[in-house]
Every structure is written in C-alpha cells, then in structure tokens.
Short mmCIF file of C-alpha atoms in Angstrom, two decimals:
data_model
loop_
_atom_site.label_atom_id
_atom_site.label_comp_id
_atom_site.label_asym_id
_atom_site.label_seq_id
_atom_site.Cartn_x
_atom_site.Cartn_y
_atom_site.Cartn_z
CA MET A 1 -20.88 6.81 -7.16
CA LYS A 2 -19.36 5.12 -4.63
CA GLU A 3 -15.81 7.99 -4.23
CA LEU A 4 -18.48 9.99 -3.59
CA GLN A 5 -20.19 8.06 -0.80
CA ASN A 6 -16.80 8.06 0.33
CA ILE A 7 -15.79 11.55 0.63
CA ILE A 8 -18.86 12.62 2.13
CA LYS A 9 -18.06 10.02 5.22
CA THR A 10 -14.15 11.37 5.50
CA PHE A 11 -15.51 14.83 5.22
CA GLU A 12 -18.15 14.08 7.91
CA GLN A 13 -15.41 11.94 10.39
CA CYS A 14 -13.04 14.74 9.78
CA LYS A 15 -15.25 17.54 10.63
CA LEU A 16 -16.09 15.34 14.13
CA THR A 17 -12.08 15.43 14.81
CA GLY A 18 -11.49 19.64 13.31
CA GLN A 19 -9.24 17.93 11.12
CA ARG A 20 -8.48 20.48 7.72
CA THR A 21 -9.40 19.35 4.66
CA ALA A 22 -9.67 20.43 0.45
CA ILE A 23 -11.77 19.23 -1.84
CA ALA A 24 -9.94 19.30 -5.62
CA THR A 25 -12.40 19.37 -8.61
CA VAL A 26 -12.36 18.27 -12.24
CA VAL A 27 -14.42 21.30 -13.53
CA LYS A 28 -13.40 20.92 -17.16
CA THR A 29 -11.54 18.52 -19.74
CA SER A 30 -10.41 18.43 -23.09
CA GLY A 31 -8.92 16.14 -25.36
CA SER A 32 -8.58 12.81 -24.20
CA VAL A 33 -8.15 12.48 -19.97
CA TYR A 34 -8.70 9.94 -17.57
CA ARG A 35 -11.37 11.40 -14.82
CA ARG A 36 -14.15 13.67 -16.25
CA PRO A 37 -15.89 17.14 -15.15
CA GLY A 38 -17.18 16.97 -11.39
CA ALA A 39 -14.60 14.22 -10.56
CA ARG A 40 -13.71 15.09 -7.07
CA MET A 41 -10.92 14.78 -4.70
CA LEU A 42 -10.92 15.33 -1.07
CA LEU A 43 -7.68 15.97 0.75
CA THR A 44 -7.10 16.13 4.46
CA GLU A 45 -4.62 17.61 7.07
CA ASP A 46 -2.87 13.64 7.98
CA GLY A 47 -2.41 12.99 4.03
CA GLN A 48 -5.26 10.97 3.31
CA MET A 49 -6.50 11.63 -0.43
CA ILE A 50 -10.20 10.19 -0.82
CA GLY A 51 -11.65 9.60 -4.28
CA ALA A 52 -9.36 10.20 -7.29
CA ILE A 53 -9.15 13.43 -9.96
CA SER A 54 -6.61 11.04 -12.79
CA GLY A 55 -5.54 8.13 -12.84
CA GLY A 56 -3.06 8.58 -10.65
CA CYS A 57 -0.75 10.97 -11.83
CA LEU A 58 -2.19 14.40 -10.68
CA GLU A 59 -2.80 13.53 -6.59
CA SER A 60 0.11 14.02 -5.63
CA ASN A 61 0.58 17.71 -6.80
CA VAL A 62 -2.84 19.03 -5.80
CA PHE A 63 -1.73 17.73 -2.64
CA GLU A 64 0.95 20.35 -2.53
CA ARG A 65 -0.94 22.42 -3.67
CA SER A 66 -3.80 22.57 -1.47
CA GLN A 67 -1.67 22.63 1.34
CA PRO A 68 -2.00 26.11 1.95
CA LEU A 69 -5.67 26.58 1.25
CA MET A 70 -5.49 24.53 4.82
CA PHE A 71 -3.20 26.33 6.64
CA TYR A 72 -2.83 29.35 5.37
CA SER A 73 -5.70 31.20 2.00
CA SER A 74 -9.11 30.10 2.10
CA GLU A 75 -8.95 31.55 -1.80
CA PRO A 76 -9.69 28.79 -3.79
CA LEU A 77 -7.18 28.30 -7.26
CA VAL A 78 -8.03 26.82 -9.86
CA VAL A 79 -4.68 24.69 -11.62
CA GLN A 80 -4.53 23.74 -15.16
CA TYR A 81 -2.54 20.50 -16.21
CA ASP A 82 -1.68 20.28 -20.25
CA THR A 83 -0.30 17.10 -21.02
CA THR A 84 -0.67 17.89 -25.21
CA SER A 85 2.38 20.05 -24.06
CA SER A 86 5.70 18.81 -23.94
CA GLU A 87 6.86 20.56 -20.88
CA ASP A 88 4.42 17.76 -19.43
CA ILE A 89 7.35 15.13 -19.96
CA VAL A 90 9.50 18.10 -17.71
CA TRP A 91 7.92 18.27 -15.34
CA GLY A 92 7.15 14.81 -15.33
CA PHE A 93 3.22 14.19 -14.42
CA GLY A 94 3.50 11.84 -17.72
CA LEU A 95 -0.05 11.20 -18.08
CA GLY A 96 0.48 10.26 -21.98
CA CYS A 97 -3.35 11.26 -22.46
CA ASN A 98 -3.09 13.71 -24.47
CA GLY A 99 -5.67 16.08 -22.43
CA VAL A 100 -6.03 18.98 -20.63
CA VAL A 101 -7.91 19.08 -16.84
CA ASN A 102 -8.70 21.87 -14.86
CA VAL A 103 -9.45 21.76 -11.08
CA LEU A 104 -10.53 23.85 -8.54
CA ILE A 105 -9.24 23.36 -5.31
CA GLU A 106 -10.37 25.01 -1.84
CA SER A 107 -10.21 24.93 1.55
CA LEU A 108 -13.13 23.16 3.04
CA PHE A 109 -13.45 25.24 6.26
CA ASP A 110 -15.17 27.60 3.75
CA ALA A 111 -18.93 26.77 3.59
CA SER A 112 -19.81 27.56 0.02
CA ALA A 113 -17.33 24.79 -0.30
CA SER A 114 -18.83 22.94 2.43
CA ASN A 115 -21.69 22.73 0.98
CA GLN A 116 -21.69 21.51 -2.03
CA LEU A 117 -21.11 18.24 -0.17
CA GLU A 118 -24.05 18.96 1.96
CA PHE A 119 -26.15 19.18 -1.03
CA ILE A 120 -24.86 16.26 -2.56
CA ALA A 121 -25.23 14.24 0.98
CA GLU A 122 -28.83 15.78 0.77
CA CYS A 123 -29.57 14.16 -3.21
CA PHE A 124 -28.70 10.98 -1.55
CA LEU A 125 -30.38 11.26 1.52
CA GLN A 126 -33.18 12.11 -0.24
CA ASN A 127 -33.31 10.38 -3.26
CA GLN A 128 -33.40 12.80 -5.43
CA SER A 129 -31.68 14.41 -8.02
CA GLY A 130 -29.99 17.98 -8.33
CA ALA A 131 -28.39 20.54 -10.15
CA MET A 132 -24.91 22.18 -8.88
CA ALA A 133 -23.66 25.17 -10.62
CA THR A 134 -19.79 26.24 -9.68
CA ILE A 135 -17.54 29.33 -11.36
CA PHE A 136 -14.32 28.09 -12.18
CA HIS A 137 -12.88 31.56 -14.37
CA VAL A 138 -13.96 34.90 -13.77
CA LYS A 139 -12.67 37.62 -16.33
CA GLY A 140 -12.54 41.30 -16.15
CA GLU A 141 -13.69 43.99 -13.46
CA THR A 142 -17.07 42.23 -11.48
CA GLN A 143 -18.13 41.14 -7.90
CA VAL A 144 -18.99 37.66 -9.21
CA LYS A 145 -15.72 35.23 -7.41
CA VAL A 146 -14.14 31.83 -8.10
CA ALA A 147 -16.24 29.13 -6.01
CA SER A 148 -19.33 30.66 -6.10
CA ARG A 149 -22.27 28.42 -5.89
CA LEU A 150 -26.00 27.81 -7.45
CA PHE A 151 -28.10 24.77 -6.08
CA LEU A 152 -31.11 23.50 -7.48
CA LYS A 153 -33.03 20.58 -5.91
CA GLN A 154 -36.08 18.56 -7.88
CA ASP A 155 -38.43 20.31 -6.14
CA GLY A 156 -36.88 24.03 -7.60
CA ALA A 157 -35.52 24.64 -4.27
CA VAL A 158 -32.91 26.96 -5.02
CA ALA A 159 -30.22 28.68 -3.35
CA THR A 160 -26.80 30.66 -3.94
CA ASN A 161 -24.34 32.69 -3.27
CA ILE A 162 -23.63 34.33 -6.56
CA LYS A 163 -23.48 38.36 -6.71
CA ASP A 164 -24.79 39.14 -9.76
CA ARG A 165 -28.13 38.52 -10.00
CA GLU A 166 -28.84 38.60 -13.71
CA LEU A 167 -25.67 35.82 -13.62
CA THR A 168 -27.84 34.26 -11.60
CA GLN A 169 -31.25 34.08 -13.74
CA LYS A 170 -29.35 32.87 -16.51
CA VAL A 171 -27.40 30.08 -14.28
CA LEU A 172 -30.67 28.98 -12.69
CA GLN A 173 -32.76 27.95 -16.32
CA ASP A 174 -29.12 26.02 -17.70
CA ALA A 175 -29.33 24.60 -14.34
CA GLN A 176 -32.81 24.23 -14.76
CA GLN A 177 -32.43 21.79 -18.42
CA VAL A 178 -29.34 20.08 -16.86
CA LEU A 179 -31.87 18.41 -14.47
CA LYS A 180 -34.30 18.16 -16.88
CA ASN A 181 -32.14 16.53 -19.79
CA GLY A 182 -29.81 14.64 -17.82
CA ARG A 183 -26.68 15.59 -18.89
CA SER A 184 -23.85 18.01 -17.55
CA ARG A 185 -21.74 20.77 -18.89
CA VAL A 186 -19.93 23.81 -18.75
CA GLU A 187 -21.20 26.62 -20.33
CA SER A 188 -19.40 30.90 -20.73
CA TYR A 189 -21.62 34.07 -19.82
CA SER A 190 -20.92 37.26 -20.27
CA LEU A 191 -21.02 39.88 -18.09
CA VAL A 192 -21.33 43.91 -18.63
CA ASN A 193 -17.57 43.66 -17.74
CA GLY A 194 -16.73 40.48 -17.97
CA CYS A 195 -17.25 37.28 -18.54
CA VAL A 196 -17.07 33.27 -16.51
CA GLU A 197 -17.42 30.24 -17.09
CA VAL A 198 -19.93 27.77 -15.22
CA LEU A 199 -19.28 23.66 -14.99
CA LEU A 200 -23.25 22.70 -14.09
CA GLU A 201 -23.23 19.40 -12.77
CA LEU A 202 -25.74 17.00 -12.51
CA ILE A 203 -26.20 15.28 -9.15
CA GLN A 204 -27.95 11.58 -9.25
CA PRO A 205 -28.72 9.25 -5.72
CA PRO A 206 -27.68 6.07 -5.57
CA LEU A 207 -29.30 3.41 -8.31
CA PRO A 208 -31.54 1.70 -6.91
CA LEU A 209 -31.59 -2.48 -7.60
CA LEU A 210 -34.27 -4.64 -6.82
CA LEU A 211 -33.12 -7.72 -6.19
CA PHE A 212 -36.05 -10.58 -5.67
CA GLY A 213 -34.81 -14.05 -4.82
CA ALA A 214 -32.38 -14.08 -1.11
CA GLY A 215 -30.88 -18.05 -2.54
CA HIS A 216 -27.25 -17.94 -2.53
CA ASP A 217 -26.66 -16.40 -5.53
CA ALA A 218 -28.58 -13.03 -5.18
CA ILE A 219 -25.61 -12.47 -2.29
CA PRO A 220 -22.44 -11.97 -4.25
CA VAL A 221 -24.67 -9.74 -6.86
CA VAL A 222 -25.29 -7.94 -3.73
CA ASP A 223 -21.99 -7.38 -2.52
CA CYS A 224 -20.79 -6.25 -6.45
CA ALA A 225 -23.46 -3.86 -6.38
CA LYS A 226 -22.92 -1.93 -3.21
CA GLN A 227 -18.91 -1.93 -4.45
CA LEU A 228 -20.85 0.95 -7.02
CA GLY A 229 -22.73 2.39 -4.01
CA TRP A 230 -25.93 1.68 -5.57
CA HIS A 231 -28.60 0.74 -3.16
CA VAL A 232 -30.08 -2.64 -3.62
CA THR A 233 -33.04 -3.76 -1.93
CA VAL A 234 -33.56 -7.66 -1.41
CA ILE A 235 -37.17 -9.12 -1.39
CA ASP A 236 -37.41 -12.62 -0.69
CA ASN A 237 -41.14 -14.43 0.87
CA ARG A 238 -38.98 -17.44 2.83
CA PRO A 239 -38.26 -15.61 6.56
CA GLY A 240 -35.14 -17.44 7.16
CA TYR A 241 -33.62 -16.25 3.72
CA THR A 242 -34.38 -12.16 4.63
CA THR A 243 -31.79 -11.63 7.67
CA ARG A 244 -29.43 -9.32 7.93
CA ASP A 245 -26.38 -11.75 8.87
CA ARG A 246 -27.32 -13.13 5.31
CA PHE A 247 -27.12 -9.86 3.74
CA PRO A 248 -24.98 -7.20 5.43
CA ASN A 249 -24.89 -5.29 3.18
CA ALA A 250 -27.81 -4.90 1.71
CA ASP A 251 -29.64 -1.21 1.84
CA ARG A 252 -32.93 -2.48 2.70
CA ILE A 253 -34.71 -5.85 3.07
CA ILE A 254 -37.98 -7.39 2.56
CA PHE A 255 -40.44 -9.98 3.39
CA CYS A 256 -42.88 -10.66 1.02
CA ASP A 257 -44.68 -12.10 -1.04
CA PRO A 258 -44.52 -10.91 -4.94
CA GLU A 259 -48.88 -10.26 -5.10
CA ASN A 260 -47.81 -8.07 -2.52
CA LEU A 261 -45.35 -6.14 -3.96
CA GLU A 262 -46.93 -2.86 -3.95
CA ALA A 263 -47.81 -2.65 -0.74
CA HIS A 264 -43.30 -2.19 0.17
CA LEU A 265 -42.39 -0.72 -3.27
CA SER A 266 -43.13 1.60 -5.89
CA PHE A 267 -40.82 2.19 -8.61
CA ASN A 268 -39.60 4.42 -11.22
CA SER A 269 -37.41 4.66 -14.07
CA ARG A 270 -34.17 4.95 -12.46
CA MET A 271 -34.41 1.81 -11.23
CA ALA A 272 -32.84 -1.85 -12.10
CA ALA A 273 -34.87 -5.05 -10.84
CA VAL A 274 -33.15 -9.35 -11.58
CA VAL A 275 -35.55 -11.77 -11.11
CA MET A 276 -33.61 -14.60 -9.62
CA THR A 277 -35.71 -17.04 -7.37
CA HIS A 278 -35.35 -20.17 -8.77
CA LYS A 279 -39.16 -20.79 -8.82
CA TYR A 280 -41.05 -20.32 -12.10
CA LEU A 281 -44.86 -19.57 -10.72
CA GLN A 282 -43.40 -16.40 -8.42
CA ASP A 283 -41.28 -15.43 -11.87
CA LEU A 284 -43.98 -15.28 -13.83
CA GLU A 285 -46.01 -13.03 -11.34
CA LEU A 286 -42.36 -10.73 -10.94
CA LEU A 287 -42.79 -10.31 -14.57
CA ARG A 288 -46.08 -9.83 -15.63
CA THR A 289 -45.70 -7.00 -12.43
CA LEU A 290 -42.16 -5.61 -13.38
CA LEU A 291 -42.84 -5.25 -16.90
CA LEU A 292 -45.54 -3.53 -16.15
CA SER A 293 -43.47 -1.11 -13.98
CA PRO A 294 -41.58 1.69 -15.32
CA LEU A 295 -37.75 -0.31 -15.04
CA GLN A 296 -35.43 0.77 -17.10
CA TYR A 297 -33.99 -2.29 -16.54
CA ILE A 298 -35.09 -5.64 -15.90
CA GLY A 299 -33.38 -9.11 -15.75
CA LEU A 300 -34.08 -12.55 -15.78
CA LEU A 301 -32.27 -15.34 -13.84
CA GLY A 302 -32.03 -19.19 -16.42
CA PRO A 303 -32.38 -19.89 -20.53
CA LYS A 304 -34.12 -18.68 -22.84
CA THR A 305 -35.94 -21.76 -23.40
CA ARG A 306 -37.80 -21.28 -19.52
CA ARG A 307 -37.78 -16.82 -20.69
CA GLU A 308 -39.65 -18.04 -23.84
CA ARG A 309 -41.80 -20.96 -21.30
CA LEU A 310 -42.70 -17.95 -19.31
CA LEU A 311 -43.81 -15.46 -22.33
CA GLN A 312 -46.12 -17.74 -23.65
CA ASP A 313 -47.66 -17.95 -20.11
CA LEU A 314 -47.99 -14.87 -19.85
CA GLN A 315 -49.25 -14.24 -22.64
CA ALA A 316 -51.52 -17.68 -22.37
CA SER A 317 -53.15 -15.47 -19.46
CA GLU A 318 -53.98 -12.16 -21.45
CA PHE A 319 -51.04 -10.46 -20.66
CA ILE A 320 -49.36 -9.71 -24.18
CA PRO A 321 -46.05 -7.68 -22.88
CA THR A 322 -45.37 -4.88 -25.39
CA PRO A 323 -42.63 -4.67 -27.57
CA ASN A 324 -41.75 -1.49 -25.29
CA GLN A 325 -41.97 -3.71 -22.44
CA LEU A 326 -39.69 -6.61 -24.21
CA HIS A 327 -37.55 -4.42 -24.99
CA ARG A 328 -36.69 -3.35 -21.19
CA LEU A 329 -36.15 -7.13 -20.37
CA TYR A 330 -32.72 -8.82 -20.26
CA GLY A 331 -32.90 -12.76 -19.95
CA PRO A 332 -30.42 -14.86 -20.04
CA VAL A 333 -29.21 -12.51 -17.11
CA GLY A 334 -25.47 -11.19 -17.34
CA LEU A 335 -22.94 -10.26 -20.11
CA ASP A 336 -20.90 -13.22 -21.88
CA ILE A 337 -17.99 -12.94 -19.92
CA GLY A 338 -17.91 -16.91 -19.14
CA ALA A 339 -18.81 -16.76 -16.22
CA ASN A 340 -19.97 -19.50 -14.07
CA THR A 341 -19.27 -19.64 -10.57
CA PRO A 342 -21.47 -17.31 -7.85
CA GLU A 343 -19.18 -14.59 -8.16
CA GLU A 344 -18.06 -14.11 -11.86
CA ILE A 345 -22.53 -14.22 -12.45
CA ALA A 346 -22.97 -11.47 -10.22
CA LEU A 347 -19.65 -9.35 -12.06
CA SER A 348 -21.66 -10.37 -15.32
CA ILE A 349 -25.13 -9.41 -14.35
CA VAL A 350 -23.89 -5.71 -12.89
CA THR A 351 -21.86 -4.55 -15.28
CA GLU A 352 -24.75 -5.54 -17.44
CA ILE A 353 -26.77 -3.21 -15.93
CA GLN A 354 -24.13 -0.52 -15.91
CA ALA A 355 -23.53 -0.89 -19.64
CA VAL A 356 -27.95 0.02 -19.80
CA VAL A 357 -28.12 2.51 -18.19
CA ALA A 358 -25.00 3.88 -19.44
CA HIS A 359 -26.79 2.94 -22.45
CA ARG A 360 -23.64 1.27 -24.01
CA GLY A 361 -23.43 -2.33 -26.02
CA GLY A 362 -20.69 -3.35 -23.49
CA SER A 363 -18.33 -4.83 -26.00
CA SER A 364 -14.51 -4.14 -25.68
CA LEU A 365 -13.12 -0.71 -26.06
CA ARG A 366 -10.93 -1.42 -28.70
CA GLU A 367 -13.90 -2.47 -30.74
CA ARG A 368 -14.58 0.93 -30.38
CA ASN A 369 -14.17 3.63 -33.69
CA ARG A 370 -15.52 6.92 -31.18
CA PRO A 371 -14.27 8.40 -27.97
CA ILE A 372 -14.59 6.83 -24.67
CA HIS A 373 -16.84 9.09 -23.89
CA SER A 374 -20.17 10.05 -25.97
CA GLN A 375 -20.39 12.70 -27.94
CA HIS A 376 -22.67 15.52 -25.57
CA ASP A 377 -20.16 14.32 -22.51
CA GLU A 378 -17.26 16.61 -24.10
CA LEU A 379 -17.58 19.54 -22.73
CA LEU A 380 -16.16 23.42 -24.51
CA SER A 381 -12.73 24.14 -25.49
CA LEU A 382 -11.32 25.98 -23.51
CA VAL A 383 -10.86 29.88 -22.70
CA PRO A 384 -7.58 32.10 -23.56
CA TYR A 385 -6.50 32.06 -19.80
CA GLN A 386 -3.35 30.33 -18.97
CA LEU A 387 -2.73 28.93 -15.33
CA THR A 388 -0.46 25.73 -16.47
CA ALA A 389 0.62 23.68 -13.51
CA SER A 390 3.97 25.13 -12.97
CA SER A 391 2.36 28.58 -12.12
#
C-alpha cells in the first residue's frame, strides 16, 4: 500500500517537472516468486526506481528495457523472466526462486498507461474499492492491443479502451466478480481470430485503523501503521493529547467522548480498531460500541484478567457478546514476540492486525507446510508464447 502511494506521489511530481517516466507491472507469475501480480515499479529518466517487482534482481534489467519506451517508442513491452531455467545463471539474475515472472513495461506518456495510476489514486482518495483489467498478451489477428484496460468503480462506473465489444462485456463481468469476491486473478479469453490474457486486479484503499487513546504508547503505533500506508485515525477526549504536534503522521485526529463516537465516525467491515485509553470505564463504553460494529478487528490493550472483567461488566449490564463478536476481539492485543518497549509493542500490534486481515495465523514461515501464497492467489499457468529475458 505504501509502495503504491509513493509511486503515485512521485509520478505527480514528475508530471509537474516534465520528467519522462515508465511503469513496470508484474502481470503473471508461476512457481516460487518474490512479488505477485499487481506489484509495480515506477521508473524515471533520472534513474529513480520507486517500488519493486522482485527482491532486487530484476529491477536493473527492467530499467534498461524501459529506456527506449521513455525516449523513442511508446509501444508497451512484456518480458518474461524464467528462473526455472539453467540459463538464469548465464543471465546473471540469480533469483534462485524457481519461478516465472511476466512484466509489462509501459511509457507513462501514454494516456492508457497513466490512467491506471489516476484510477488507483481515485480509489485511495474516495476510500472505495475498484477493479482494473489489463490486457497483457494478445495472440492472433485482432484490434485488441496489449495494455488496453477496463476500469470499474465500486459505484458501477465503467471506463475502457478495449476495442472489442464482446470481450469488453466478458472482462466487465469478471471484473465485477473480482470486486465482489475481493480476489485478483488472471483470465484467458478466446476471440474469433485469437486469444488474450488479462490481469484482473482488485484495488483497495488503505486499511483504516482507529486508535482509541492518545497516550505516549499510541505514538509508535501510528508511526508503524503509517509505514504500511494505512489510514490512521486517533480518537481521545483529552484536548492536550489530540494535537497535530503529538501525532504528525496521523491522517485524522478526533477529540470526542466515547459516547459521541457515532457523530464523528462511520464504521465498516474493513476497519480495524485498537483500544488503549488506559481508562477502565472508557474502555468499557468503547468495547460495547465496537463489538456492535462490523469492524473486522478489535484490539484491547491490557492483561486477560482485565479483558474478562470488562466482559463480565458488559454482561452485568445485560449486554452479552455473541461468539462472532468475541471472535473479532483480540485481547491482550498483539502477537507474542517478546515485546516490552512501546515501539516493540506497536510492532506486535500492527503485525497482528496484518495477520488477521490477511487471514493468517502469524506463525513463523518455516512452520508453514503449504506455499506462502494461498491457493486462490495462484494464477493460471503460463501460455505457450515465449518472451525471454534474453530477447
């Protein structure tokens, strides 16, 4: 998320200065690879590379291949890096991942290419999800071009430059499913005189994190979450604490009592919240409100005994949380990483939230017996065309 935000910011700066730029996007992968489809890297004529498409092995080669697109030709280029081949040693990439990566490289002087960043920026700004379809392989005689796109907003608005009405309808239907199911994927489509492959991406706005409590230990939580590009809101009823000087990195600071939250906030199922006011009665009121909300994660600072006492007091007031509500409650908050300092505790909290929203357990990867990326993230196998890194 932070990576995309940096790409968009740098691109806007380059437009103001007139600097030439290109964008590289991972559009398809197979086997063990470092980045998944949708990973992007912005390339500038002065040598900047914002973002990454690998662990650092492919970036220099992609930059070299982007130079003609910046200065001589606007035709997009698709390059395949095959690290399953013994030639990987000859090429000198040395990825050692035993996988295949397909990368689409485009000049951002082309409106179709720059529109993708504008669409992502709009999704972020409007805090709405969207779906983007990018054609990256075309075979046969057809008017459809590589890097043609379809954009679908959450409100149903559609924009496209795909020059095939029947294909457009098929891509739109699948984009609607991506938006509904919340999963990106690659699809192949047969045409009258050929076929195409399309990357269907889910574009989501930054994760909203609500932080209740503006104490000293909340500051590193804000800073850690912002490193991931999350949208962080700090809420407290102490005027001396809810200041911009205290939380320069927070996106929003709200001064209000727990009883007046609904006047300032609208909860949704993408949000995560952490309660760390250090005040028992405030936590009790906040817990009642948050458990009734659709939040996907509710973190509660403090030991288990305090959590159990809070739940008992809620029951005494005739509020009995359901199993589903309790399932979303994480108290004591954070993963067990031996955290002691405020910074370590912040890392523990943010890491647990990341694990929960990614539907992972937070254990060591060496204990995982399945592939790191879940099954629904594995995209279709490669088609028979060959674009190698030596071509």
